[in-house]
Each structure stands twice: as structure tokens, then as C-alpha cells.
CSV table of C-alpha atoms in Angstrom, one decimal:
chain,number,residue,atom,x,y,z
F,1,MET,CA,-45.3,-23.2,-102.3
F,2,THR,CA,-45.3,-20.7,-99.5
F,3,GLU,CA,-42.1,-18.7,-99.3
F,4,LEU,CA,-39.9,-19.8,-96.4
F,5,THR,CA,-39.2,-17.0,-93.9
F,6,GLY,CA,-37.4,-19.0,-91.2
F,7,GLY,CA,-34.7,-21.6,-91.5
F,8,PRO,CA,-31.3,-20.7,-93.0
F,9,ALA,CA,-32.7,-17.5,-94.6
F,10,LEU,CA,-33.4,-15.9,-91.2
F,11,PRO,CA,-30.9,-13.0,-90.5
F,12,GLN,CA,-28.2,-14.4,-88.1
F,13,GLU,CA,-28.2,-11.6,-85.6
F,14,ARG,CA,-29.2,-10.9,-82.0
F,15,ARG,CA,-31.8,-8.1,-82.0
F,16,ILE,CA,-33.5,-6.8,-78.8
F,17,VAL,CA,-36.4,-4.5,-79.5
F,18,THR,CA,-38.5,-5.0,-76.3
F,19,ALA,CA,-38.0,-6.3,-72.8
F,20,ILE,CA,-37.7,-10.1,-72.7
F,21,PRO,CA,-40.5,-11.3,-72.7
F,22,GLY,CA,-42.2,-8.7,-74.8
F,23,PRO,CA,-45.9,-7.6,-74.7
F,24,LYS,CA,-47.1,-10.1,-77.3
F,25,SER,CA,-45.3,-12.9,-75.6
F,26,GLN,CA,-46.9,-11.8,-72.3
F,27,GLU,CA,-50.3,-11.9,-73.9
F,28,LEU,CA,-49.7,-15.4,-75.2
F,29,LEU,CA,-48.4,-16.5,-71.8
F,30,ALA,CA,-51.6,-15.4,-70.2
F,31,ARG,CA,-53.5,-17.6,-72.8
F,32,LYS,CA,-51.1,-20.4,-72.1
F,33,ASN,CA,-51.7,-20.2,-68.4
F,34,ALA,CA,-55.5,-20.4,-69.0
F,35,ALA,CA,-55.4,-23.3,-71.5
F,36,VAL,CA,-52.3,-25.4,-70.9
F,37,ALA,CA,-51.8,-27.7,-67.9
F,38,GLY,CA,-49.7,-26.1,-65.2
F,39,GLY,CA,-47.4,-29.1,-65.2
F,40,VAL,CA,-46.1,-28.1,-68.6
F,41,GLY,CA,-43.4,-25.6,-67.5
F,42,LEU,CA,-41.4,-23.0,-69.5
F,43,THR,CA,-37.7,-22.2,-69.5
F,44,LEU,CA,-38.2,-18.8,-71.1
F,45,PRO,CA,-41.7,-17.4,-71.9
F,46,VAL,CA,-40.9,-15.9,-75.2
F,47,PHE,CA,-43.2,-17.2,-78.0
F,48,THR,CA,-41.4,-18.3,-81.1
F,49,LYS,CA,-42.4,-17.0,-84.5
F,50,ARG,CA,-39.5,-18.1,-86.7
F,51,ALA,CA,-36.1,-19.9,-86.1
F,52,GLY,CA,-33.1,-20.9,-88.1
F,53,GLY,CA,-29.4,-21.2,-88.0
F,54,GLY,CA,-28.3,-20.0,-84.5
F,55,VAL,CA,-31.3,-17.7,-83.7
F,56,ILE,CA,-34.9,-17.8,-82.6
F,57,GLU,CA,-37.1,-14.8,-83.4
F,58,ASP,CA,-40.1,-14.2,-81.1
F,59,VAL,CA,-43.5,-12.7,-81.8
F,60,ASP,CA,-42.3,-9.3,-80.6
F,61,GLY,CA,-39.5,-9.1,-83.2
F,62,ASN,CA,-36.7,-10.0,-80.8
F,63,SER,CA,-34.0,-12.3,-82.2
F,64,LEU,CA,-32.3,-14.4,-79.6
F,65,ILE,CA,-29.1,-16.4,-79.8
F,66,ASP,CA,-29.9,-20.1,-79.4
F,67,PHE,CA,-27.7,-22.1,-77.1
F,68,GLY,CA,-30.4,-24.7,-76.5
F,69,SER,CA,-31.5,-26.2,-79.9
F,70,GLY,CA,-34.8,-27.3,-78.4
F,71,ILE,CA,-32.7,-29.5,-76.0
F,72,ALA,CA,-30.3,-30.9,-78.7
F,73,VAL,CA,-33.0,-31.4,-81.3
F,74,THR,CA,-32.4,-28.8,-84.0
F,75,SER,CA,-28.7,-29.7,-84.5
F,76,VAL,CA,-29.0,-29.0,-88.2
F,77,GLY,CA,-30.8,-25.7,-87.5
F,78,SER,CA,-34.5,-25.2,-87.4
F,79,SER,CA,-36.2,-25.6,-90.8
F,80,ALA,CA,-33.0,-26.8,-92.5
F,81,GLU,CA,-33.3,-26.8,-96.2
F,82,ALA,CA,-33.0,-30.5,-96.8
F,83,VAL,CA,-35.4,-31.3,-93.9
F,84,VAL,CA,-38.0,-28.9,-95.3
F,85,ARG,CA,-37.6,-30.1,-98.8
F,86,ARG,CA,-37.9,-33.8,-98.0
F,87,ALA,CA,-40.7,-33.4,-95.5
F,88,THR,CA,-42.7,-31.1,-97.8
F,89,ALA,CA,-42.5,-33.6,-100.6
F,90,GLN,CA,-43.6,-36.4,-98.3
F,91,LEU,CA,-46.5,-34.2,-97.0
F,92,ALA,CA,-47.8,-33.9,-100.6
F,93,ASP,CA,-47.7,-37.6,-101.1
F,94,PHE,CA,-49.2,-39.0,-97.9
F,95,THR,CA,-49.0,-38.2,-94.2
F,96,HIS,CA,-49.7,-41.6,-92.7
F,97,THR,CA,-50.7,-45.2,-93.3
F,98,CYS,CA,-49.2,-46.8,-90.2
F,99,PHE,CA,-46.1,-48.8,-91.1
F,100,MET,CA,-47.6,-51.9,-89.5
F,101,VAL,CA,-50.6,-51.7,-91.9
F,102,THR,CA,-49.1,-50.7,-95.2
F,103,PRO,CA,-45.4,-49.9,-95.1
F,104,TYR,CA,-43.4,-47.4,-97.0
F,105,GLU,CA,-39.8,-46.9,-98.2
F,106,GLY,CA,-38.9,-44.0,-95.9
F,107,TYR,CA,-39.0,-46.1,-92.8
F,108,VAL,CA,-36.8,-48.7,-94.3
F,109,GLU,CA,-34.3,-46.1,-95.6
F,110,VAL,CA,-34.0,-44.6,-92.1
F,111,CYS,CA,-33.3,-48.0,-90.7
F,112,GLU,CA,-30.7,-48.6,-93.4
F,113,GLN,CA,-29.0,-45.3,-92.5
F,114,LEU,CA,-29.0,-46.1,-88.8
F,115,ALA,CA,-27.4,-49.5,-89.6
F,116,GLU,CA,-24.6,-47.7,-91.5
F,117,LEU,CA,-24.0,-44.8,-89.0
F,118,THR,CA,-24.2,-46.5,-85.6
F,119,PRO,CA,-21.0,-48.1,-84.1
F,120,GLY,CA,-20.0,-51.7,-85.1
F,121,ASP,CA,-19.8,-53.6,-88.3
F,122,HIS,CA,-22.2,-56.4,-87.2
F,123,ALA,CA,-25.6,-57.0,-88.8
F,124,LYS,CA,-28.1,-54.5,-87.4
F,125,LYS,CA,-31.8,-53.8,-87.5
F,126,SER,CA,-33.9,-50.9,-86.1
F,127,ALA,CA,-37.4,-50.1,-85.0
F,128,LEU,CA,-38.8,-46.6,-85.1
F,129,PHE,CA,-40.9,-44.8,-82.5
F,130,ASN,CA,-42.0,-41.3,-81.5
F,131,SER,CA,-39.9,-40.2,-78.5
F,132,GLY,CA,-36.7,-40.9,-76.6
F,133,ALA,CA,-38.7,-42.4,-73.7
F,134,GLU,CA,-40.5,-44.7,-76.1
F,135,ALA,CA,-37.2,-45.8,-77.5
F,136,VAL,CA,-35.8,-46.6,-74.1
F,137,GLU,CA,-38.9,-48.5,-73.1
F,138,ASN,CA,-38.7,-50.6,-76.2
F,139,ALA,CA,-35.0,-51.3,-75.7
F,140,VAL,CA,-35.9,-52.8,-72.3
F,141,LYS,CA,-38.7,-54.9,-73.9
F,142,ILE,CA,-36.2,-56.1,-76.6
F,143,ALA,CA,-33.5,-56.9,-74.0
F,144,ARG,CA,-35.9,-58.8,-71.8
F,145,ALA,CA,-37.3,-60.8,-74.8
F,146,TYR,CA,-33.7,-61.7,-75.8
F,147,THR,CA,-32.3,-62.6,-72.4
F,148,LYS,CA,-35.4,-64.0,-70.8
F,149,ARG,CA,-34.4,-61.9,-67.7
F,150,GLN,CA,-36.1,-59.0,-66.0
F,151,ALA,CA,-33.6,-56.8,-64.1
F,152,VAL,CA,-32.5,-53.5,-65.6
F,153,VAL,CA,-29.4,-51.6,-64.3
F,154,VAL,CA,-29.1,-47.8,-64.6
F,155,PHE,CA,-26.7,-45.2,-63.1
F,156,ASP,CA,-26.6,-42.3,-60.7
F,157,HIS,CA,-27.4,-39.0,-62.4
F,158,GLY,CA,-29.0,-40.7,-65.4
F,159,TYR,CA,-32.0,-39.5,-67.2
F,160,HIS,CA,-34.1,-41.7,-69.5
F,161,GLY,CA,-37.6,-40.2,-69.8
F,162,ARG,CA,-40.9,-39.3,-68.1
F,163,THR,CA,-43.1,-42.4,-68.7
F,164,ASN,CA,-43.6,-44.8,-65.9
F,165,LEU,CA,-40.8,-47.2,-66.7
F,166,THR,CA,-38.4,-44.4,-67.7
F,167,MET,CA,-39.2,-42.4,-64.6
F,168,ALA,CA,-38.0,-45.5,-62.7
F,169,LEU,CA,-34.8,-45.5,-64.8
F,170,THR,CA,-34.3,-41.7,-64.2
F,171,ALA,CA,-32.3,-40.7,-61.1
F,172,LYS,CA,-33.6,-37.2,-60.4
F,173,ASN,CA,-36.7,-36.8,-58.3
F,174,MET,CA,-37.8,-33.2,-58.9
F,175,PRO,CA,-39.4,-32.4,-61.3
F,176,TYR,CA,-39.4,-35.8,-63.1
F,177,LYS,CA,-40.6,-38.3,-60.5
F,178,HIS,CA,-42.0,-36.4,-57.5
F,179,GLY,CA,-45.5,-37.5,-56.7
F,180,PHE,CA,-45.9,-39.8,-59.7
F,181,GLY,CA,-45.1,-43.2,-58.2
F,182,PRO,CA,-45.3,-46.2,-57.8
F,183,PHE,CA,-42.8,-46.9,-60.4
F,184,ALA,CA,-41.9,-50.0,-62.5
F,185,PRO,CA,-40.1,-52.7,-60.5
F,186,GLU,CA,-36.8,-54.6,-61.2
F,187,VAL,CA,-34.8,-51.4,-61.8
F,188,TYR,CA,-31.5,-51.1,-59.9
F,189,ARG,CA,-29.2,-48.0,-59.7
F,190,VAL,CA,-25.4,-48.1,-59.4
F,191,PRO,CA,-22.6,-45.5,-59.2
F,192,VAL,CA,-21.3,-43.7,-62.2
F,193,ALA,CA,-17.8,-42.3,-62.7
F,194,TYR,CA,-18.4,-38.6,-62.0
F,195,GLY,CA,-14.8,-37.4,-61.9
F,196,TYR,CA,-15.4,-33.9,-60.5
F,197,ARG,CA,-17.2,-35.2,-57.5
F,198,TRP,CA,-15.4,-38.5,-56.9
F,199,PRO,CA,-14.3,-38.7,-53.3
F,200,THR,CA,-10.8,-40.0,-53.9
F,201,GLY,CA,-10.2,-37.8,-56.9
F,202,PRO,CA,-10.7,-38.0,-60.7
F,203,GLU,CA,-7.6,-40.1,-61.2
F,204,ASN,CA,-9.2,-43.0,-59.2
F,205,CYS,CA,-12.7,-42.5,-60.5
F,206,ALA,CA,-13.0,-44.9,-63.4
F,207,GLN,CA,-11.5,-47.9,-61.7
F,208,GLU,CA,-13.3,-47.4,-58.3
F,209,ALA,CA,-16.7,-46.5,-59.8
F,210,ALA,CA,-16.6,-49.5,-62.1
F,211,ALA,CA,-15.6,-51.8,-59.3
F,212,GLN,CA,-18.4,-50.4,-57.1
F,213,ALA,CA,-21.0,-50.7,-59.9
F,214,ILE,CA,-19.9,-54.3,-60.8
F,215,ASP,CA,-19.9,-55.3,-57.1
F,216,ALA,CA,-23.5,-54.0,-56.7
F,217,MET,CA,-24.7,-55.7,-59.8
F,218,THR,CA,-23.1,-59.0,-58.8
F,219,LYS,CA,-24.1,-59.0,-55.2
F,220,GLN,CA,-27.4,-57.1,-55.1
F,221,VAL,CA,-28.9,-58.1,-58.4
F,222,GLY,CA,-27.0,-61.1,-59.7
F,223,ALA,CA,-25.5,-60.8,-63.1
F,224,GLU,CA,-27.6,-63.8,-64.3
F,225,ASN,CA,-30.8,-61.8,-63.6
F,226,ILE,CA,-29.8,-58.6,-65.5
F,227,ALA,CA,-31.4,-58.2,-68.9
F,228,ALA,CA,-29.9,-54.8,-69.7
F,229,ILE,CA,-27.5,-52.1,-68.5
F,230,ILE,CA,-28.5,-48.7,-69.8
F,231,ILE,CA,-26.2,-45.7,-69.7
F,232,GLU,CA,-25.9,-42.3,-71.4
F,233,PRO,CA,-22.3,-42.1,-72.8
F,234,VAL,CA,-22.5,-38.4,-71.8
F,235,LEU,CA,-25.1,-38.0,-69.0
F,236,GLY,CA,-27.4,-35.2,-70.1
F,237,GLU,CA,-29.9,-34.0,-67.6
F,238,GLY,CA,-27.6,-35.2,-64.8
F,239,GLY,CA,-25.2,-32.4,-65.7
F,240,PHE,CA,-23.3,-33.3,-68.9
F,241,ILE,CA,-21.2,-35.7,-67.0
F,242,GLU,CA,-18.5,-37.5,-69.0
F,243,PRO,CA,-17.8,-40.8,-67.3
F,244,ALA,CA,-14.1,-41.0,-66.4
F,245,LYS,CA,-12.1,-42.7,-69.2
F,246,GLY,CA,-12.1,-46.4,-68.9
F,247,PHE,CA,-15.4,-46.7,-67.1
F,248,LEU,CA,-17.7,-47.3,-70.1
F,249,PRO,CA,-15.4,-50.0,-71.7
F,250,ARG,CA,-15.2,-51.8,-68.4
F,251,ILE,CA,-19.0,-51.8,-67.9
F,252,ALA,CA,-19.6,-52.9,-71.5
F,253,GLN,CA,-17.1,-55.7,-71.0
F,254,PHE,CA,-18.9,-56.9,-67.8
F,255,ALA,CA,-22.2,-56.9,-69.8
F,256,LYS,CA,-20.6,-58.9,-72.6
F,257,ASP,CA,-19.0,-61.4,-70.2
F,258,ASN,CA,-22.4,-62.0,-68.5
F,259,GLY,CA,-24.8,-62.1,-71.4
F,260,ILE,CA,-26.3,-58.7,-70.6
F,261,VAL,CA,-27.5,-56.4,-73.3
F,262,PHE,CA,-25.5,-53.2,-73.1
F,263,VAL,CA,-27.7,-50.2,-74.1
F,264,ALA,CA,-26.2,-46.8,-75.0
F,265,ASP,CA,-28.8,-44.1,-74.5
F,266,GLU,CA,-27.6,-41.6,-77.2
F,267,ILE,CA,-30.9,-39.6,-77.3
F,268,GLN,CA,-29.2,-36.3,-76.3
F,269,SER,CA,-25.6,-37.1,-77.3
F,270,GLY,CA,-26.2,-38.6,-80.8
F,271,PHE,CA,-26.0,-37.4,-84.3
F,272,CYS,CA,-22.8,-35.3,-84.3
F,273,ARG,CA,-23.6,-33.5,-81.1
F,274,THR,CA,-20.3,-34.5,-79.4
F,275,GLY,CA,-18.2,-34.2,-82.6
F,276,GLN,CA,-18.7,-37.9,-83.5
F,277,TRP,CA,-21.8,-39.5,-84.9
F,278,PHE,CA,-22.3,-41.1,-81.4
F,279,ALA,CA,-20.6,-40.3,-78.1
F,280,CYS,CA,-19.8,-44.0,-77.3
F,281,GLU,CA,-17.4,-43.9,-80.2
F,282,ASP,CA,-15.0,-41.8,-78.1
F,283,GLU,CA,-13.7,-44.9,-76.3
F,284,GLY,CA,-14.5,-47.5,-79.0
F,285,VAL,CA,-17.5,-48.8,-77.2
F,286,VAL,CA,-19.9,-50.8,-79.4
F,287,PRO,CA,-23.3,-51.1,-77.7
F,288,ASP,CA,-25.6,-54.0,-78.3
F,289,LEU,CA,-28.5,-51.6,-78.6
F,290,ILE,CA,-28.5,-47.8,-79.1
F,291,THR,CA,-31.4,-45.5,-78.5
F,292,THR,CA,-31.7,-42.3,-80.5
F,293,ALA,CA,-34.2,-39.4,-80.9
F,294,LYS,CA,-33.8,-35.6,-80.5
F,295,GLY,CA,-31.3,-34.7,-83.3
F,296,ILE,CA,-32.4,-37.5,-85.6
F,297,ALA,CA,-35.0,-35.6,-87.6
F,298,GLY,CA,-34.4,-31.9,-87.6
F,299,GLY,CA,-37.2,-31.1,-85.2
F,300,LEU,CA,-39.9,-33.7,-86.1
F,301,PRO,CA,-40.8,-36.4,-83.6
F,302,LEU,CA,-38.9,-39.6,-84.3
F,303,ALA,CA,-36.9,-42.1,-82.3
F,304,ALA,CA,-35.2,-45.4,-82.8
F,305,VAL,CA,-33.8,-48.5,-81.3
F,306,THR,CA,-30.9,-49.9,-83.3
F,307,GLY,CA,-28.9,-52.9,-82.5
F,308,ARG,CA,-27.6,-56.4,-83.2
F,309,ALA,CA,-29.9,-58.1,-85.6
F,310,GLU,CA,-30.3,-61.2,-83.4
F,311,ILE,CA,-31.2,-59.1,-80.4
F,312,MET,CA,-33.6,-56.9,-82.3
F,313,ASP,CA,-35.3,-59.9,-83.8
F,314,ALA,CA,-36.0,-61.4,-80.3
F,315,ALA,CA,-39.4,-59.8,-79.9
F,316,HIS,CA,-42.3,-61.6,-81.5
F,317,ALA,CA,-44.1,-60.2,-84.6
F,318,GLY,CA,-46.5,-57.5,-83.4
F,319,GLY,CA,-44.6,-57.0,-80.1
F,320,LEU,CA,-43.0,-53.7,-81.3
F,321,GLY,CA,-44.6,-50.8,-82.9
F,322,GLY,CA,-47.2,-48.1,-82.4
F,323,THR,CA,-49.6,-46.2,-84.6
F,324,TYR,CA,-47.4,-43.2,-85.3
F,325,GLY,CA,-43.9,-44.8,-84.9
F,326,GLY,CA,-41.8,-44.0,-87.9
F,327,ASN,CA,-44.3,-41.5,-89.4
F,328,PRO,CA,-43.5,-41.0,-93.1
F,329,VAL,CA,-43.0,-37.2,-92.8
F,330,ALA,CA,-40.7,-37.6,-89.8
F,331,CYS,CA,-38.7,-40.3,-91.7
F,332,ALA,CA,-38.4,-37.9,-94.6
F,333,ALA,CA,-37.1,-35.2,-92.2
F,334,ALA,CA,-34.6,-37.6,-90.7
F,335,LEU,CA,-33.2,-38.4,-94.2
F,336,GLY,CA,-32.9,-34.6,-94.7
F,337,ALA,CA,-31.2,-34.1,-91.4
F,338,ILE,CA,-28.7,-36.9,-92.1
F,339,GLU,CA,-28.0,-35.5,-95.5
F,340,THR,CA,-27.3,-32.1,-93.9
F,341,MET,CA,-25.0,-33.6,-91.3
F,342,ARG,CA,-23.0,-35.3,-94.0
F,343,GLU,CA,-22.9,-32.4,-96.5
F,344,LEU,CA,-21.9,-29.8,-93.9
F,345,ASP,CA,-19.6,-32.2,-91.9
F,346,LEU,CA,-21.3,-31.3,-88.7
F,347,ASN,CA,-19.0,-33.5,-86.7
F,348,ALA,CA,-16.2,-31.1,-87.6
F,349,LYS,CA,-18.4,-28.1,-86.8
F,350,ALA,CA,-19.2,-29.6,-83.4
F,351,LYS,CA,-15.5,-30.0,-82.6
F,352,ARG,CA,-14.8,-26.3,-83.6
F,353,ILE,CA,-17.7,-25.2,-81.3
F,354,GLU,CA,-16.0,-27.2,-78.5
F,355,GLU,CA,-12.6,-25.5,-79.2
F,356,VAL,CA,-14.1,-22.0,-79.1
F,357,MET,CA,-16.4,-22.6,-76.1
F,358,LYS,CA,-13.8,-24.4,-73.9
F,359,GLY,CA,-11.2,-21.8,-74.7
F,360,ARG,CA,-13.5,-18.9,-73.7
F,361,LEU,CA,-15.0,-20.7,-70.7
F,362,SER,CA,-11.5,-21.7,-69.4
F,363,ALA,CA,-10.5,-18.0,-69.4
F,364,MET,CA,-13.7,-17.2,-67.5
F,365,GLN,CA,-12.9,-20.0,-65.0
F,366,GLU,CA,-9.6,-18.2,-64.1
F,367,LYS,CA,-11.5,-15.0,-63.3
F,368,PHE,CA,-14.6,-16.5,-61.6
F,369,ASP,CA,-14.0,-19.0,-58.9
F,370,ILE,CA,-17.6,-20.2,-58.9
F,371,ILE,CA,-16.9,-22.1,-62.1
F,372,GLY,CA,-16.0,-25.4,-60.6
F,373,ASP,CA,-15.8,-27.6,-63.7
F,374,ILE,CA,-16.0,-27.2,-67.5
F,375,ARG,CA,-16.8,-30.4,-69.3
F,376,GLY,CA,-18.5,-32.0,-72.3
F,377,ARG,CA,-17.5,-32.6,-75.9
F,378,GLY,CA,-18.4,-31.1,-79.2
F,379,ALA,CA,-21.4,-28.8,-78.9
F,380,MET,CA,-22.5,-30.5,-75.7
F,381,ILE,CA,-20.6,-28.3,-73.2
F,382,ALA,CA,-21.4,-27.4,-69.5
F,383,ILE,CA,-20.1,-25.5,-66.6
F,384,GLU,CA,-20.8,-26.6,-63.0
F,385,LEU,CA,-21.2,-23.8,-60.6
F,386,VAL,CA,-20.1,-24.0,-57.0
F,387,LYS,CA,-19.9,-21.7,-53.9
F,388,SER,CA,-16.6,-19.9,-53.8
F,389,GLY,CA,-13.7,-21.9,-52.4
F,390,THR,CA,-15.7,-25.1,-52.2
F,391,LYS,CA,-17.4,-27.8,-54.3
F,392,ASP,CA,-20.7,-27.1,-52.8
F,393,PRO,CA,-23.4,-26.9,-55.5
F,394,ASN,CA,-24.5,-23.4,-56.3
F,395,PRO,CA,-27.9,-23.6,-58.0
F,396,GLU,CA,-28.8,-20.0,-57.1
F,397,ALA,CA,-25.9,-18.8,-59.3
F,398,ALA,CA,-27.0,-21.1,-62.2
F,399,GLY,CA,-30.5,-19.7,-62.0
F,400,ALA,CA,-29.3,-16.1,-61.8
F,401,LEU,CA,-26.9,-16.5,-64.7
F,402,ALA,CA,-29.6,-18.1,-66.9
F,403,LYS,CA,-32.0,-15.3,-66.1
F,404,ALA,CA,-29.4,-12.6,-66.9
F,405,CYS,CA,-28.5,-14.3,-70.2
F,406,HIS,CA,-32.2,-14.5,-71.1
F,407,ALA,CA,-32.7,-10.8,-70.5
F,408,GLU,CA,-29.9,-10.1,-72.9
F,409,GLY,CA,-31.2,-12.3,-75.7
F,410,LEU,CA,-29.3,-15.5,-75.1
F,411,LEU,CA,-31.2,-18.7,-74.6
F,412,VAL,CA,-29.3,-21.0,-72.2
F,413,LEU,CA,-30.5,-24.0,-70.2
F,414,THR,CA,-29.7,-25.3,-66.7
F,415,CYS,CA,-29.5,-29.0,-65.7
F,416,GLY,CA,-27.7,-31.2,-63.2
F,417,THR,CA,-28.8,-33.4,-60.3
F,418,TYR,CA,-28.1,-30.4,-58.0
F,419,GLY,CA,-29.5,-27.8,-60.4
F,420,ASN,CA,-26.1,-26.0,-60.6
F,421,VAL,CA,-25.1,-26.7,-64.2
F,422,LEU,CA,-25.4,-24.4,-67.2
F,423,ARG,CA,-25.5,-26.5,-70.3
F,424,PHE,CA,-24.8,-25.2,-73.8
F,425,LEU,CA,-26.3,-27.0,-76.9
F,426,PRO,CA,-26.0,-24.6,-79.8
F,427,PRO,CA,-27.2,-25.7,-83.2
F,428,LEU,CA,-24.2,-27.2,-85.0
F,429,VAL,CA,-24.7,-24.7,-87.8
F,430,ILE,CA,-24.3,-21.6,-85.6
F,431,GLY,CA,-22.0,-18.9,-86.9
F,432,GLU,CA,-18.8,-18.3,-85.0
F,433,ASP,CA,-19.7,-14.6,-84.6
F,434,LEU,CA,-23.0,-15.6,-82.8
F,435,LEU,CA,-21.2,-18.2,-80.7
F,436,ASN,CA,-18.7,-15.6,-79.5
F,437,GLU,CA,-21.4,-13.0,-78.9
F,438,GLY,CA,-23.2,-15.5,-76.8
F,439,LEU,CA,-20.1,-16.2,-74.8
F,440,ASP,CA,-19.6,-12.4,-74.3
F,441,ILE,CA,-23.1,-12.2,-72.8
F,442,ILE,CA,-22.2,-15.1,-70.4
F,443,GLU,CA,-18.9,-13.5,-69.4
F,444,ALA,CA,-20.7,-10.2,-68.7
F,445,ALA,CA,-23.3,-12.0,-66.7
F,446,PHE,CA,-20.6,-13.5,-64.5
F,447,ALA,CA,-19.0,-10.1,-64.0
F,448,ARG,CA,-22.3,-8.7,-62.7
F,449,LEU,CA,-23.2,-11.7,-60.5
């Protein structure tokens, strides 16, 4: 077997030996621009050679601190030992048969693990797919099959994917929807409890937002017409918005009272990212269906819909699936990722990351008044940037800070409906020294802004 050079064995240090991006990355960027469609954008044009733990090494020999995890995917670290071990063994056995043609144990075992890990003690079943958007689309199919209804309700600031249906479900126009319509019908958007920006203050947010959402669903759609309500328990691309406490349980209860399938989109927030296996556990919400992807398989493409057995069984045989869905190598990787999460207690590590990050960021907020809000849970933390003395969004500052961090060898991401949020998604296995070094870089960038 080829000796592993990335993964946990990679030296856990920031190392800058060229400008960012370096000459080899710039050569590859020119090739990318000539061969790859222009619609595929880049956050930071450094080309990766190796990655592991809390760092990414580029082709020029620079080692960057990773506060992105491939957008919450490599939570167990890139090329984690158990992921590589299990996936390598599966590669040697077979790479594909299509589960719908001749099935295999790995798919079944992943579904068994999902039944055990997801909230609720009811009977559960799962179906496996390739991407988060696929999982959301199939959750809608399943909910419609079960309820015999058509309408789907989503929320302000929500993000659910880039396919035609999931673009309709997604709130943000640019870059996700602009110029790509028309979109799928029977999708309705209602307010979410965004405490920082709620007009009457965060203390009124949960009650008022829930009342407005329920009023809109009742009057504009008709509860008897709604197949599914879909929400991210922590809204990801919308700005790491934590709905005000009490909002999610009230919406879930409305769904239950009206025979509506309540879907928790945990694609970004799931698998220990928020310090719990799933973010909806924070308020004891038990969804009817839960969609997962990203952190599920240590970097390999896999997604799932898991839910109440009677709902999952509503679709007719042959109605769910796909050629690659639940690929055997991806399933093996998922079992390795789950093994790692358990063995390293990554929920506890996520909580420690939150403690460190929020402590440091709160101190920065006292010094820099453009930090309007600090929010999130576990290793899903964000700061919302505003113009001094106001709550007006400050996307220019977010862009400038991200650029400054990138130049110093720290990968950070932006997000938010207004483009004014810096989001931090470090691998859950990141060392505390790297975590603090990354925060030092952020603080220095603020000081220079």
C-alpha cells in the first residue's frame, strides 16, 4: 500500500513559504480558467496537495490553517485513519454494483447507524444519495407521497441546494438562483426567528416570528395543503443564524398538529458539528425526517434521508434511488467517520472549540465595534459585521477580513444573506494551538482594517 503522506500524519503547523497564492497555484489557476466552466468559482485559489488535522498544504509548500473543513465536510479531518482504512479495504473488494441491482452490507450498516444516531426512539429507515441537494429533494418526494399534498414551506435566509427544486427552496438570489429560473412551484417562504435583526428585539423574536410564520402558512397556503416544512436548525449559508429559543419547537408542534412532515435539514449542522450529533437536539426537537450529507463520510460524497419508518415507506418501490446513491466506498468511509466521531468524542471537542472561539471573539467584539453579533454552537461559529454604530450590513469588511486572513495562511469563509458574515468551520480534530493561532490572525486583521 502507498505510504500515506496527508491525514493525521501531516505536520500541524502554519507555514508560509511563498505569497498566497504561490507560483505553482497560479499556473494551475491558469489551467483551471482555460478548462473549467467559469460558473465554478473559487474562494481561495491555492491548489491543495495534502490535508489533514487542521491544516491544508498547497502545491507550493505553504501550510494553511483550515477554518473551513471543505464547508463542514472534513469534520474528522481530511484522510482520517478510519476513513482511509475502511474505504481502502472497500476499494479492493468492489467499487460499485448499484445497491438497487445487487445490494451490499455497507449501505445497510450506514442506515442502521443513522437510525441509532438521529433523534427519537421511534422506528426509522433511511435512503442514501450523493449530495445534500439530492437528500432534500427526496425528502420532499417522500413527504408528498406520505401526505398526498403538494405545498412545501421554507424560511427566510434558508439554503437547501442548487438543483431546480432546491433553488426554489433557497432564499438567497445571488449567486445561487440568479438567471436560472423558472423554479419549481408550490414552494412558500415564511419568516424565521433571526434574533439579531428582529425589529422588536431578540426577546420577542421567537414568539412573534412563529406567530407570523404560522399565520402565513394558515392563511396563504392552508395547513391542509402543506406536505412538508423544511428548516435548518442552524441556518448555514444564511449566516449561521440560530433561531431564537422556542421557535423550532413551536413550528414542529404546528406541523404535528396539522399532519405536516417536519424536515430538519442538518446537512451542514449534523454529525457533531454543533457539539451534539444533530443541532435539533438542542431544544429536544424530534423531526419526522432529517437530511444529512457533508460531515457524514469524511470527505466522500454521501447523503441520506432518515425518518419515521411509516413516512419513509410511503414512496413506492423504485421511487427512490439513483445509480451512485449509497456508493459502497462512500458507505465504508461513513462508517469510518462515525467510528472516529465516537472514539474521539468529537461532540466534546466541538464544545471546546466553541468555548475557545467565543471567548476570543467576545474579547475582539469589545475592541472592534464592527462586530455586531457572535453566534453559533460548537465548531459552527460566525461573526456578523456591521458598519460602526449601526446594524447596517458590512459585506466590504467581511471580504477584506477574509482576504487578509487568506494572505496570512488562514482559510476562512464568508456567508450570510447580506454577505457580511465570517463563518468558522474548523475540523473538529484541530489542535488548540492552531485554533488560537488562527484567532490571532483574525484579531490582527481586525486591527489593520
